[in-house]
Amino acid sequence: MTTYHLDLGDNRTEALASVTKLTLVDIELDIDACLAGNYQAPVPLWGSVVLTRGALRDEATTEWVEDVGNTSTRQDAILVAGDPADPASPRVRLVAAWTSATYHLDEDDDPDAFAVSFADIAVER
């Protein structure tokens, strides 16, 4: 099982307990299948993904998550498969991402889970 980290830039990374429900243009995919594919299309592949936070939390991630639904907080977010310090670790760039109100904290069975919506996605190897 791959360990994923959320990278918000400037050395602000957080280990994730899980990455699930990756949806691209209304089609659900497995995150590992996304890493194996080439999701860099000539048109934006918008979508969402559900991230579940682990025990150690970064303050920048907490602030970003709590600003739910605020599309002015859009920024590129990167899901790193493996060690974030290793430049060879595959990365999934979520372009213009923001936390989504459709699946957030106490609104579901898992209070540590939140959804991230994004305008486009790119796999970086």
mmCIF file of C-alpha atoms in Angstrom:
data_model
loop_
_atom_site.group_PDB
_atom_site.id
_atom_site.type_symbol
_atom_site.label_atom_id
_atom_site.label_comp_id
_atom_site.label_asym_id
_atom_site.label_seq_id
_atom_site.Cartn_x
_atom_site.Cartn_y
_atom_site.Cartn_z
ATOM 1 C CA MET A 1 0.000 0.000 0.000
ATOM 2 C CA THR A 2 1.373 3.358 -1.018
ATOM 3 C CA THR A 3 1.792 6.102 1.564
ATOM 4 C CA TYR A 4 0.618 9.486 0.301
ATOM 5 C CA HIS A 5 1.467 12.996 1.434
ATOM 6 C CA LEU A 6 -0.307 16.264 0.712
ATOM 7 C CA ASP A 7 2.150 18.970 -0.346
ATOM 8 C CA LEU A 8 0.909 22.571 -0.320
ATOM 9 C CA GLY A 9 4.329 23.982 -1.242
ATOM 10 C CA ASP A 10 7.035 25.703 0.813
ATOM 11 C CA ASN A 11 7.846 22.476 2.704
ATOM 12 C CA ARG A 12 4.271 22.232 4.001
ATOM 13 C CA THR A 13 3.580 18.504 3.725
ATOM 14 C CA GLU A 14 1.334 16.207 5.692
ATOM 15 C CA ALA A 15 1.158 12.416 5.686
ATOM 16 C CA LEU A 16 -2.302 11.155 4.738
ATOM 17 C CA ALA A 17 -4.080 8.121 6.169
ATOM 18 C CA SER A 18 -5.788 7.504 2.809
ATOM 19 C CA VAL A 19 -6.583 8.894 -0.633
ATOM 20 C CA THR A 20 -9.940 7.687 -1.994
ATOM 21 C CA LYS A 21 -12.780 8.508 -4.361
ATOM 22 C CA LEU A 22 -10.636 10.134 -7.046
ATOM 23 C CA THR A 23 -13.132 11.317 -9.640
ATOM 24 C CA LEU A 24 -12.134 12.755 -13.024
ATOM 25 C CA VAL A 25 -14.917 14.276 -15.104
ATOM 26 C CA ASP A 26 -17.489 12.179 -13.177
ATOM 27 C CA ILE A 27 -15.566 8.871 -13.524
ATOM 28 C CA GLU A 28 -14.204 7.337 -10.313
ATOM 29 C CA LEU A 29 -10.638 5.989 -10.497
ATOM 30 C CA ASP A 30 -8.217 4.342 -8.103
ATOM 31 C CA ILE A 31 -5.380 6.737 -7.185
ATOM 32 C CA ASP A 32 -2.777 4.050 -7.969
ATOM 33 C CA ALA A 33 -4.334 3.599 -11.432
ATOM 34 C CA CYS A 34 -4.050 7.353 -11.915
ATOM 35 C CA LEU A 35 -0.341 7.188 -11.133
ATOM 36 C CA ALA A 36 0.092 4.413 -13.694
ATOM 37 C CA GLY A 37 -1.815 6.348 -16.377
ATOM 38 C CA ASN A 38 -1.090 9.520 -18.274
ATOM 39 C CA TYR A 39 -3.668 12.043 -17.111
ATOM 40 C CA GLN A 40 -2.433 15.065 -19.007
ATOM 41 C CA ALA A 41 -5.097 15.713 -21.585
ATOM 42 C CA PRO A 42 -5.452 18.587 -24.064
ATOM 43 C CA VAL A 43 -8.568 19.604 -22.108
ATOM 44 C CA PRO A 44 -8.798 20.090 -18.329
ATOM 45 C CA LEU A 45 -9.633 16.943 -16.377
ATOM 46 C CA TRP A 46 -11.505 18.482 -13.437
ATOM 47 C CA GLY A 47 -12.619 16.433 -10.502
ATOM 48 C CA SER A 48 -12.329 15.724 -6.813
ATOM 49 C CA VAL A 49 -10.632 13.399 -4.348
ATOM 50 C CA VAL A 50 -11.242 12.514 -0.702
ATOM 51 C CA LEU A 51 -8.236 12.797 1.603
ATOM 52 C CA THR A 52 -8.139 11.416 5.133
ATOM 53 C CA ARG A 53 -5.728 13.083 7.511
ATOM 54 C CA GLY A 54 -3.295 11.139 9.677
ATOM 55 C CA ALA A 55 -2.231 11.766 13.259
ATOM 56 C CA LEU A 56 0.450 14.399 12.522
ATOM 57 C CA ARG A 57 -1.078 17.550 11.092
ATOM 58 C CA ASP A 58 0.453 20.566 9.410
ATOM 59 C CA GLU A 59 -0.996 23.947 10.407
ATOM 60 C CA ALA A 60 -1.123 25.144 6.786
ATOM 61 C CA THR A 61 -3.233 22.124 5.820
ATOM 62 C CA THR A 62 -5.601 22.753 8.732
ATOM 63 C CA GLU A 63 -6.110 26.383 7.658
ATOM 64 C CA TRP A 64 -6.690 25.361 4.042
ATOM 65 C CA VAL A 65 -9.171 22.631 5.024
ATOM 66 C CA GLU A 66 -11.102 24.942 7.348
ATOM 67 C CA ASP A 67 -11.532 27.533 4.585
ATOM 68 C CA VAL A 68 -13.970 25.108 2.977
ATOM 69 C CA GLY A 69 -15.698 26.142 -0.232
ATOM 70 C CA ASN A 70 -13.657 29.343 -0.557
ATOM 71 C CA THR A 71 -12.632 29.229 -4.202
ATOM 72 C CA SER A 72 -10.351 32.244 -3.666
ATOM 73 C CA THR A 73 -8.043 29.857 -1.772
ATOM 74 C CA ARG A 74 -7.425 27.844 -4.926
ATOM 75 C CA GLN A 75 -3.864 26.674 -5.223
ATOM 76 C CA ASP A 76 -1.966 23.803 -6.728
ATOM 77 C CA ALA A 77 -1.773 20.889 -4.308
ATOM 78 C CA ILE A 78 0.382 17.849 -4.865
ATOM 79 C CA LEU A 79 -0.240 14.281 -3.767
ATOM 80 C CA VAL A 80 3.134 12.596 -3.337
ATOM 81 C CA ALA A 81 3.239 8.795 -3.541
ATOM 82 C CA GLY A 82 5.973 7.804 -1.109
ATOM 83 C CA ASP A 83 8.661 9.996 0.418
ATOM 84 C CA PRO A 84 8.045 13.709 -0.280
ATOM 85 C CA ALA A 85 11.790 14.401 0.068
ATOM 86 C CA ASP A 86 12.595 11.961 -2.749
ATOM 87 C CA PRO A 87 12.440 13.701 -6.143
ATOM 88 C CA ALA A 88 11.840 10.299 -7.767
ATOM 89 C CA SER A 89 8.542 9.807 -5.883
ATOM 90 C CA PRO A 90 5.603 10.074 -8.305
ATOM 91 C CA ARG A 91 3.408 13.136 -7.858
ATOM 92 C CA VAL A 92 -0.149 13.988 -8.795
ATOM 93 C CA ARG A 93 -0.626 17.736 -9.254
ATOM 94 C CA LEU A 94 -4.132 18.984 -8.474
ATOM 95 C CA VAL A 95 -4.307 22.287 -10.336
ATOM 96 C CA ALA A 96 -6.254 25.179 -8.780
ATOM 97 C CA ALA A 97 -7.475 22.976 -5.920
ATOM 98 C CA TRP A 98 -9.731 23.962 -3.037
ATOM 99 C CA THR A 99 -11.441 22.134 -0.193
ATOM 100 C CA SER A 100 -15.000 21.262 -1.021
ATOM 101 C CA ALA A 101 -18.117 21.584 1.085
ATOM 102 C CA THR A 102 -19.599 18.432 -0.469
ATOM 103 C CA TYR A 103 -17.693 16.098 1.890
ATOM 104 C CA HIS A 104 -16.152 17.740 4.903
ATOM 105 C CA LEU A 105 -15.212 16.814 8.444
ATOM 106 C CA ASP A 106 -18.217 15.990 10.653
ATOM 107 C CA GLU A 107 -20.615 15.739 7.716
ATOM 108 C CA ASP A 108 -19.574 12.107 7.183
ATOM 109 C CA ASP A 109 -18.695 9.046 9.252
ATOM 110 C CA ASP A 110 -15.011 9.931 9.179
ATOM 111 C CA PRO A 111 -14.295 13.288 10.864
ATOM 112 C CA ASP A 112 -10.724 13.286 9.502
ATOM 113 C CA ALA A 113 -11.784 13.118 5.842
ATOM 114 C CA PHE A 114 -12.317 16.044 3.494
ATOM 115 C CA ALA A 115 -12.788 16.486 -0.226
ATOM 116 C CA VAL A 116 -10.591 18.492 -2.527
ATOM 117 C CA SER A 117 -11.963 19.768 -5.830
ATOM 118 C CA PHE A 118 -9.609 20.749 -8.624
ATOM 119 C CA ALA A 119 -9.686 22.345 -12.075
ATOM 120 C CA ASP A 120 -7.175 19.961 -13.702
ATOM 121 C CA ILE A 121 -4.858 17.076 -12.858
ATOM 122 C CA ALA A 122 -1.396 16.026 -14.058
ATOM 123 C CA VAL A 123 0.795 13.067 -13.160
ATOM 124 C CA GLU A 124 4.451 14.045 -12.689
ATOM 125 C CA ARG A 125 7.138 11.373 -12.694
#
